[in-house]
Amino acid sequence: MRWIDLRSDTVTRPTEAMRRAMAEAVVGDDVYEEDPTVRELEERMADILGKEGGLFVASGTMGNLTALLTHAGRGDELIVGHLGHTFLYEVGGSAGLGGIHAAVLENAPDGTMPLSAIADAVRNPLDIHAPRTRVICLENTHNRCGGIVLDPTYVEDVARLAREKGAVVHLDGARLFNASRALGVAPTRWSAAADSVMVCLSKGLGAPVGSVLCGTRDFVRSARRIRKMLGGGMRQVGILAAAGLYALDHHVERLDEDHTNARRLAAGIAATPGLSSLQAEPTPTAWTNLVYFEIDAAAIRSGAPDAALLARRLRERGVLASPIGKTGRELRMVTHLDVTAKDIEEALLALRSAMKGT
Ligand code: TLP
């Protein structure tokens, strides 16, 4: 049975052409910095992001953690949004492994934390009672805020504030290319202002593994040691980097297709009785490939399934979706390389029938 798997854009499998590129990759020992394919990928991503260097890491989580451990030490403070991936879904790694204290600010629906709240949260460096504010973490696109594109001028404003206060900005750009395609501007529009940027190859870009962490040459040198400490010094890893290079050549422009499919999906969801989706609403900034939706409380009271039951019924109909959050009413569907426009039509039919239980 072929699933229509909308749980995440992490579920894609490498295409035949990508697998060929991987099989043919020229490799070396990357801990000796002798893997030419890894070096090519790191340089290429650094160029795209306008940074001096890049570091290939195993995952987005490892990239964010490596960045935070490079920027901050034990007892230092990190400013992060309450809906940030780094705060919600990275196992508390910066605290668990780095002793980094988190100041958690409320995210606005557009993925930002108000500048005034950040300014208030920054500690007085002369106060011996306070941790030192070292790093502010932003996310683009913002996953839990619905895959919304962060306003590029906001990143510049935060970076200016950070500089004034002696802190740095780390950008979790897991889906930065989605943001770039959605707004029709280069990734540098966001990355230029940030001190470090992590971009995932294994989400919309369709590579099986890997992320690249970029920043200054000095930052990358320090980050390389931290990556080694985390057990992320990999060896003939050009096999994986080749998939990333292939993705940069072939899978960036096509993200537009995922965004179109996501708009169609969100519109179909919003047109289904008992369901609503914020991503069906036009916004000043763009939505991308994530579609969060909610089962109306009133519909559940009149017999509609809750999120867990709806996901089970969808699965029986060959469609995979993720129940999300604590309300029991929210789900997420994500469009990606392995989902066609026809799959979206089928998923919507399945959704309507699963809502009715017919
Ligand atoms: N996100 C995954 C899950 O962990 C929730 C998903 O399915 O969306 N930053 C952002 C913004 C992310 O969305 C993710 C993955 C990561 C970092 C971590 O990347 P990986 O999974 O490679 O560690």
Short mmCIF file of C-alpha atoms and ligand atoms in Angstrom, two decimals:
data_model
loop_
_atom_site.label_atom_id
_atom_site.label_comp_id
_atom_site.label_asym_id
_atom_site.label_seq_id
_atom_site.Cartn_x
_atom_site.Cartn_y
_atom_site.Cartn_z
CA MET A 1 0.00 0.00 0.00
CA ARG A 2 1.29 3.46 -0.86
CA TRP A 3 0.76 5.90 1.99
CA ILE A 4 0.10 9.57 1.46
CA ASP A 5 2.46 10.56 4.24
CA LEU A 6 1.78 14.11 5.38
CA ARG A 7 3.28 13.80 8.88
CA SER A 8 6.39 15.79 8.01
CA ASP A 9 8.68 16.83 5.17
CA THR A 10 11.32 14.69 6.90
CA VAL A 11 9.73 11.50 5.51
CA THR A 12 10.92 11.87 1.89
CA ARG A 13 13.09 9.13 0.40
CA PRO A 14 16.01 9.92 -1.87
CA THR A 15 15.12 9.81 -5.56
CA GLU A 16 16.93 7.44 -7.95
CA ALA A 17 19.04 10.34 -9.26
CA MET A 18 19.94 11.44 -5.73
CA ARG A 19 20.91 7.86 -4.85
CA ARG A 20 23.16 7.76 -7.92
CA ALA A 21 24.85 11.01 -6.88
CA MET A 22 25.41 9.50 -3.41
CA ALA A 23 26.85 6.27 -4.82
CA GLU A 24 29.25 8.16 -7.05
CA ALA A 25 30.45 10.67 -4.41
CA VAL A 26 34.19 11.16 -4.02
CA VAL A 27 34.89 10.74 -0.30
CA GLY A 28 37.65 11.03 2.31
CA ASP A 29 37.93 11.18 6.10
CA ASP A 30 36.02 14.28 7.10
CA VAL A 31 37.51 14.41 10.61
CA TYR A 32 40.80 15.07 8.79
CA GLU A 33 38.81 17.61 6.71
CA GLU A 34 39.66 15.49 3.69
CA ASP A 35 36.26 14.73 2.28
CA PRO A 36 36.00 16.83 -0.90
CA THR A 37 32.25 16.39 -1.23
CA VAL A 38 31.62 17.56 2.33
CA ARG A 39 33.91 20.55 1.78
CA GLU A 40 32.10 21.41 -1.41
CA LEU A 41 28.73 21.29 0.34
CA GLU A 42 29.98 23.38 3.26
CA GLU A 43 31.45 26.01 0.95
CA ARG A 44 28.40 26.05 -1.26
CA MET A 45 26.00 26.55 1.64
CA ALA A 46 28.26 29.22 3.18
CA ASP A 47 28.20 31.06 -0.18
CA ILE A 48 24.42 30.81 -0.42
CA LEU A 49 24.06 32.19 3.11
CA GLY A 50 26.80 34.83 2.71
CA LYS A 51 28.93 33.34 5.49
CA GLU A 52 32.66 32.57 5.71
CA GLY A 53 32.26 28.89 6.41
CA GLY A 54 29.96 25.94 6.96
CA LEU A 55 29.94 22.71 8.94
CA PHE A 56 28.06 19.59 7.91
CA VAL A 57 26.16 18.10 10.86
CA ALA A 58 24.01 15.02 11.26
CA SER A 59 20.72 16.77 12.01
CA GLY A 60 18.99 20.06 12.65
CA THR A 61 19.01 19.31 16.35
CA MET A 62 22.77 18.73 16.29
CA GLY A 63 23.25 21.93 14.27
CA ASN A 64 21.27 24.07 16.71
CA LEU A 65 22.93 22.45 19.73
CA THR A 66 26.41 22.85 18.24
CA ALA A 67 25.67 26.53 17.59
CA LEU A 68 24.34 27.18 21.08
CA LEU A 69 27.24 25.36 22.77
CA THR A 70 29.65 27.38 20.62
CA HIS A 71 28.05 30.72 21.49
CA ALA A 72 27.32 30.15 25.18
CA GLY A 73 28.79 28.39 28.22
CA ARG A 74 27.46 26.99 31.49
CA GLY A 75 25.28 29.49 33.32
CA ASP A 76 24.99 31.75 30.28
CA GLU A 77 21.55 32.62 29.00
CA LEU A 78 19.75 31.95 25.75
CA ILE A 79 16.63 33.88 24.70
CA VAL A 80 14.16 31.65 22.88
CA GLY A 81 10.47 31.67 21.95
CA HIS A 82 7.99 29.48 23.83
CA LEU A 83 7.02 27.88 20.49
CA GLY A 84 10.60 27.62 19.23
CA HIS A 85 11.72 24.20 18.01
CA THR A 86 14.88 24.58 20.07
CA PHE A 87 12.77 25.07 23.19
CA LEU A 88 10.03 22.53 22.49
CA TYR A 89 11.52 19.66 20.58
CA GLU A 90 15.29 19.39 21.09
CA VAL A 91 15.24 17.46 24.36
CA GLY A 92 16.48 20.47 26.32
CA GLY A 93 19.95 19.77 24.90
CA SER A 94 21.40 23.23 25.49
CA ALA A 95 20.55 22.95 29.20
CA GLY A 96 21.15 19.21 29.51
CA LEU A 97 24.54 19.16 27.83
CA GLY A 98 25.65 22.79 27.97
CA GLY A 99 24.20 24.16 31.22
CA ILE A 100 22.72 27.02 29.21
CA HIS A 101 19.87 28.76 30.97
CA ALA A 102 16.84 29.63 28.81
CA ALA A 103 14.82 32.83 29.06
CA VAL A 104 11.61 31.87 27.31
CA LEU A 105 9.58 34.67 25.71
CA GLU A 106 6.14 34.41 24.18
CA ASN A 107 6.09 34.04 20.41
CA ALA A 108 3.62 36.25 18.56
CA PRO A 109 1.53 34.46 15.88
CA ASP A 110 4.00 35.67 13.21
CA GLY A 111 6.87 33.76 14.87
CA THR A 112 8.54 36.84 16.33
CA MET A 113 9.23 37.70 19.95
CA PRO A 114 8.49 41.40 20.44
CA LEU A 115 11.68 43.47 20.32
CA SER A 116 10.69 45.24 23.52
CA ALA A 117 10.33 41.87 25.29
CA ILE A 118 13.78 40.82 24.07
CA ALA A 119 15.27 44.13 25.22
CA ASP A 120 13.63 43.67 28.65
CA ALA A 121 14.90 40.09 28.92
CA VAL A 122 18.54 40.94 28.26
CA ARG A 123 20.41 40.86 31.59
CA ASN A 124 22.54 43.57 33.05
CA PRO A 125 26.09 42.33 32.43
CA LEU A 126 27.33 44.23 35.51
CA ASP A 127 24.92 42.48 37.87
CA ILE A 128 26.74 39.56 39.51
CA HIS A 129 23.39 37.97 40.35
CA ALA A 130 22.39 37.53 36.73
CA PRO A 131 23.35 35.05 34.03
CA ARG A 132 24.92 36.64 30.97
CA THR A 133 22.70 36.93 27.92
CA ARG A 134 24.72 35.39 25.12
CA VAL A 135 22.44 34.30 22.32
CA ILE A 136 19.02 34.98 20.87
CA CYS A 137 17.52 32.14 18.87
CA LEU A 138 15.13 32.87 15.96
CA GLU A 139 13.40 30.39 13.66
CA ASN A 140 12.53 30.73 9.95
CA THR A 141 10.21 29.45 8.72
CA HIS A 142 8.60 29.17 12.12
CA ASN A 143 7.36 25.61 12.48
CA ARG A 144 4.94 25.84 15.42
CA CYS A 145 3.64 29.20 14.18
CA GLY A 146 2.35 27.42 11.09
CA GLY A 147 5.38 27.50 8.79
CA ILE A 148 5.16 31.27 8.65
CA VAL A 149 7.94 33.28 7.02
CA LEU A 150 9.76 35.57 9.43
CA ASP A 151 9.91 39.22 8.38
CA PRO A 152 13.54 39.77 7.25
CA THR A 153 13.67 43.28 8.73
CA TYR A 154 12.73 41.77 12.09
CA VAL A 155 15.88 39.59 11.99
CA GLU A 156 17.92 42.71 11.26
CA ASP A 157 16.29 44.55 14.18
CA VAL A 158 16.98 41.67 16.57
CA ALA A 159 20.59 41.43 15.35
CA ARG A 160 21.08 45.17 15.94
CA LEU A 161 19.69 44.85 19.45
CA ALA A 162 21.86 41.78 20.11
CA ARG A 163 24.99 43.64 19.00
CA GLU A 164 24.20 46.59 21.27
CA LYS A 165 23.84 44.17 24.18
CA GLY A 166 26.90 42.03 23.45
CA ALA A 167 24.87 38.99 22.39
CA VAL A 168 24.58 37.10 19.08
CA VAL A 169 21.71 35.79 16.95
CA HIS A 170 21.41 32.15 15.97
CA LEU A 171 18.89 31.42 13.22
CA ASP A 172 17.26 28.00 13.12
CA GLY A 173 16.74 28.01 9.36
CA ALA A 174 15.64 24.39 9.09
CA ARG A 175 13.27 25.54 6.32
CA LEU A 176 15.07 28.70 5.20
CA PHE A 177 14.77 27.73 1.53
CA ASN A 178 10.99 27.49 1.92
CA ALA A 179 11.02 31.04 3.26
CA SER A 180 13.22 32.18 0.40
CA ARG A 181 10.96 30.67 -2.27
CA ALA A 182 7.79 31.92 -0.60
CA LEU A 183 8.94 35.52 -0.46
CA GLY A 184 10.95 35.37 -3.69
CA VAL A 185 14.11 36.71 -2.04
CA ALA A 186 17.55 35.20 -1.44
CA PRO A 187 18.26 33.33 1.82
CA THR A 188 20.83 36.04 2.64
CA ARG A 189 17.90 38.37 3.26
CA TRP A 190 17.64 36.61 6.67
CA SER A 191 21.05 35.00 7.09
CA ALA A 192 23.14 38.15 6.58
CA ALA A 193 22.06 39.65 9.90
CA ALA A 194 22.41 36.42 11.90
CA ASP A 195 25.72 35.35 13.44
CA SER A 196 25.07 31.68 12.81
CA VAL A 197 22.52 29.89 10.67
CA MET A 198 21.50 26.23 10.53
CA VAL A 199 19.79 24.94 7.38
CA CYS A 200 18.34 21.42 7.01
CA LEU A 201 18.83 19.31 3.90
CA SER A 202 16.56 16.56 5.16
CA LYS A 203 13.27 18.49 5.19
CA GLY A 204 11.78 20.08 2.07
CA LEU A 205 15.04 19.63 0.17
CA GLY A 206 14.55 15.88 0.26
CA ALA A 207 18.00 14.64 1.33
CA PRO A 208 17.98 11.64 3.66
CA VAL A 209 20.24 13.16 6.34
CA GLY A 210 22.04 16.31 7.27
CA SER A 211 22.14 20.01 7.99
CA VAL A 212 24.76 22.69 7.51
CA LEU A 213 25.69 25.19 10.20
CA CYS A 214 27.23 28.41 8.86
CA GLY A 215 28.97 31.43 10.35
CA THR A 216 32.34 33.16 10.52
CA ARG A 217 35.56 31.18 10.05
CA ASP A 218 36.26 31.45 13.80
CA PHE A 219 32.77 30.29 14.66
CA VAL A 220 33.07 27.27 12.39
CA ARG A 221 36.48 26.38 13.88
CA SER A 222 35.00 26.34 17.40
CA ALA A 223 31.83 24.61 16.24
CA ARG A 224 33.92 21.82 14.69
CA ARG A 225 35.36 20.97 18.13
CA ILE A 226 31.88 20.99 19.68
CA ARG A 227 30.55 18.77 16.91
CA LYS A 228 33.38 16.32 17.66
CA MET A 229 32.49 16.44 21.35
CA LEU A 230 28.90 15.55 20.48
CA GLY A 231 30.10 12.53 18.51
CA GLY A 232 29.30 14.20 15.23
CA GLY A 233 32.75 13.89 13.66
CA MET A 234 31.75 11.62 10.80
CA ARG A 235 34.14 9.98 8.37
CA GLN A 236 33.42 9.23 4.67
CA VAL A 237 30.32 11.32 4.95
CA GLY A 238 30.59 12.74 1.44
CA ILE A 239 28.09 10.02 0.57
CA LEU A 240 25.53 12.04 2.51
CA ALA A 241 26.84 15.46 1.50
CA ALA A 242 26.39 14.43 -2.14
CA ALA A 243 22.67 14.11 -1.49
CA GLY A 244 22.70 17.65 -0.09
CA LEU A 245 24.52 19.01 -3.15
CA TYR A 246 22.08 17.22 -5.40
CA ALA A 247 19.19 18.73 -3.43
CA LEU A 248 20.61 22.24 -3.80
CA ASP A 249 20.86 21.72 -7.56
CA HIS A 250 17.47 20.12 -8.11
CA HIS A 251 15.08 20.56 -5.21
CA VAL A 252 15.04 24.24 -4.33
CA GLU A 253 12.79 25.77 -7.03
CA ARG A 254 10.37 22.88 -6.74
CA LEU A 255 9.51 23.95 -3.18
CA ASP A 256 7.00 26.25 -4.93
CA GLU A 257 5.03 23.13 -5.81
CA ASP A 258 4.89 22.13 -2.12
CA HIS A 259 3.63 25.60 -1.26
CA THR A 260 0.92 25.44 -3.93
CA ASN A 261 -0.12 21.99 -2.69
CA ALA A 262 -0.20 23.27 0.88
CA ARG A 263 -2.48 26.20 -0.11
CA ARG A 264 -4.83 23.78 -1.87
CA LEU A 265 -4.80 21.49 1.15
CA ALA A 266 -5.46 24.34 3.60
CA ALA A 267 -8.32 25.66 1.44
CA GLY A 268 -9.86 22.17 1.23
CA ILE A 269 -9.53 21.71 4.99
CA ALA A 270 -11.16 25.09 5.66
CA ALA A 271 -14.02 24.08 3.35
CA THR A 272 -14.62 20.86 5.33
CA PRO A 273 -17.38 21.20 7.94
CA GLY A 274 -15.97 21.10 11.48
CA LEU A 275 -12.41 22.00 10.47
CA SER A 276 -10.51 25.26 10.28
CA SER A 277 -6.96 26.15 9.29
CA LEU A 278 -5.09 29.36 9.84
CA GLN A 279 -3.03 28.57 6.74
CA ALA A 280 -6.14 29.01 4.61
CA GLU A 281 -6.19 32.71 5.56
CA PRO A 282 -4.23 35.20 3.49
CA THR A 283 -1.55 36.84 5.65
CA PRO A 284 0.75 39.81 5.13
CA THR A 285 3.66 37.36 5.09
CA ALA A 286 3.53 34.05 3.29
CA TRP A 287 2.66 30.57 4.45
CA THR A 288 4.81 27.72 3.19
CA ASN A 289 4.52 23.91 3.32
CA LEU A 290 3.11 23.31 6.80
CA VAL A 291 -0.64 23.11 7.34
CA TYR A 292 -1.93 23.07 10.91
CA PHE A 293 -5.62 22.62 11.41
CA GLU A 294 -8.14 22.34 14.17
CA ILE A 295 -11.31 20.37 14.74
CA ASP A 296 -13.89 22.80 16.10
CA ALA A 297 -14.80 22.11 19.74
CA ALA A 298 -18.51 22.34 18.83
CA ALA A 299 -18.06 19.71 16.10
CA ILE A 300 -16.44 17.33 18.62
CA ARG A 301 -19.35 17.93 21.02
CA SER A 302 -21.71 16.92 18.21
CA GLY A 303 -19.87 13.69 17.49
CA ALA A 304 -16.90 14.62 15.26
CA PRO A 305 -13.66 12.74 16.07
CA ASP A 306 -10.91 14.32 18.17
CA ALA A 307 -7.39 14.66 16.72
CA ALA A 308 -6.18 11.20 17.76
CA LEU A 309 -9.25 9.44 16.36
CA LEU A 310 -9.18 11.51 13.18
CA ALA A 311 -5.52 10.53 12.65
CA ARG A 312 -6.45 6.85 13.15
CA ARG A 313 -9.31 7.09 10.68
CA LEU A 314 -7.05 8.83 8.18
CA ARG A 315 -4.49 6.05 8.55
CA GLU A 316 -7.21 3.48 7.75
CA ARG A 317 -7.74 5.49 4.56
CA GLY A 318 -4.03 5.54 3.64
CA VAL A 319 -3.27 9.07 4.81
CA LEU A 320 -0.82 9.90 7.60
CA ALA A 321 -1.15 13.10 9.64
CA SER A 322 0.25 14.15 13.02
CA PRO A 323 -1.95 15.06 15.98
CA ILE A 324 -0.18 18.02 17.63
CA GLY A 325 -0.27 19.78 20.99
CA LYS A 326 -2.37 19.31 24.06
CA THR A 327 -5.85 20.41 23.04
CA GLY A 328 -6.67 17.09 21.39
CA ARG A 329 -8.13 19.09 18.49
CA GLU A 330 -5.06 20.07 16.45
CA LEU A 331 -3.27 18.21 13.64
CA ARG A 332 -0.50 18.95 11.18
CA MET A 333 -0.09 18.00 7.56
CA VAL A 334 3.06 18.81 5.60
CA THR A 335 3.58 18.84 1.85
CA HIS A 336 6.86 17.68 0.33
CA LEU A 337 8.70 16.07 -2.55
CA ASP A 338 6.83 12.76 -2.32
CA VAL A 339 3.35 14.33 -2.36
CA THR A 340 1.62 15.21 -5.63
CA ALA A 341 -1.34 17.49 -6.36
CA LYS A 342 -3.41 14.33 -6.89
CA ASP A 343 -2.38 13.05 -3.45
CA ILE A 344 -3.74 16.29 -1.98
CA GLU A 345 -7.12 15.70 -3.64
CA GLU A 346 -7.14 12.13 -2.29
CA ALA A 347 -6.10 13.28 1.17
CA LEU A 348 -8.98 15.77 1.20
CA LEU A 349 -11.46 13.08 0.19
CA ALA A 350 -10.10 10.85 2.97
CA LEU A 351 -10.33 13.73 5.44
CA ARG A 352 -13.99 14.41 4.62
CA SER A 353 -14.88 10.75 4.96
CA ALA A 354 -12.81 10.41 8.18
CA MET A 355 -14.59 13.42 9.71
CA LYS A 356 -17.96 11.79 9.02
CA GLY A 357 -16.75 8.31 9.92
CA THR A 358 -18.21 6.94 6.68
N1 TLP B 1 11.21 19.30 12.99
C1 TLP B 1 10.48 18.04 12.92
C2 TLP B 1 10.10 17.56 14.32
O1 TLP B 1 11.18 17.57 15.17
C3 TLP B 1 9.00 18.35 14.96
C4 TLP B 1 9.26 18.22 12.05
O2 TLP B 1 8.70 17.18 11.68
O3 TLP B 1 8.88 19.35 11.75
N2 TLP B 1 14.29 23.18 13.56
C5 TLP B 1 13.05 23.12 13.08
C6 TLP B 1 12.31 24.38 12.81
C7 TLP B 1 12.46 21.88 12.81
O4 TLP B 1 11.21 21.84 12.35
C8 TLP B 1 13.20 20.70 13.05
C9 TLP B 1 12.58 19.34 12.82
C10 TLP B 1 14.51 20.81 13.55
C11 TLP B 1 15.02 22.06 13.80
C12 TLP B 1 15.35 19.62 13.91
O5 TLP B 1 15.76 18.92 12.79
P1 TLP B 1 16.18 17.36 12.90
O6 TLP B 1 14.90 16.59 12.89
O7 TLP B 1 17.01 17.15 11.67
O8 TLP B 1 16.96 17.18 14.15
#
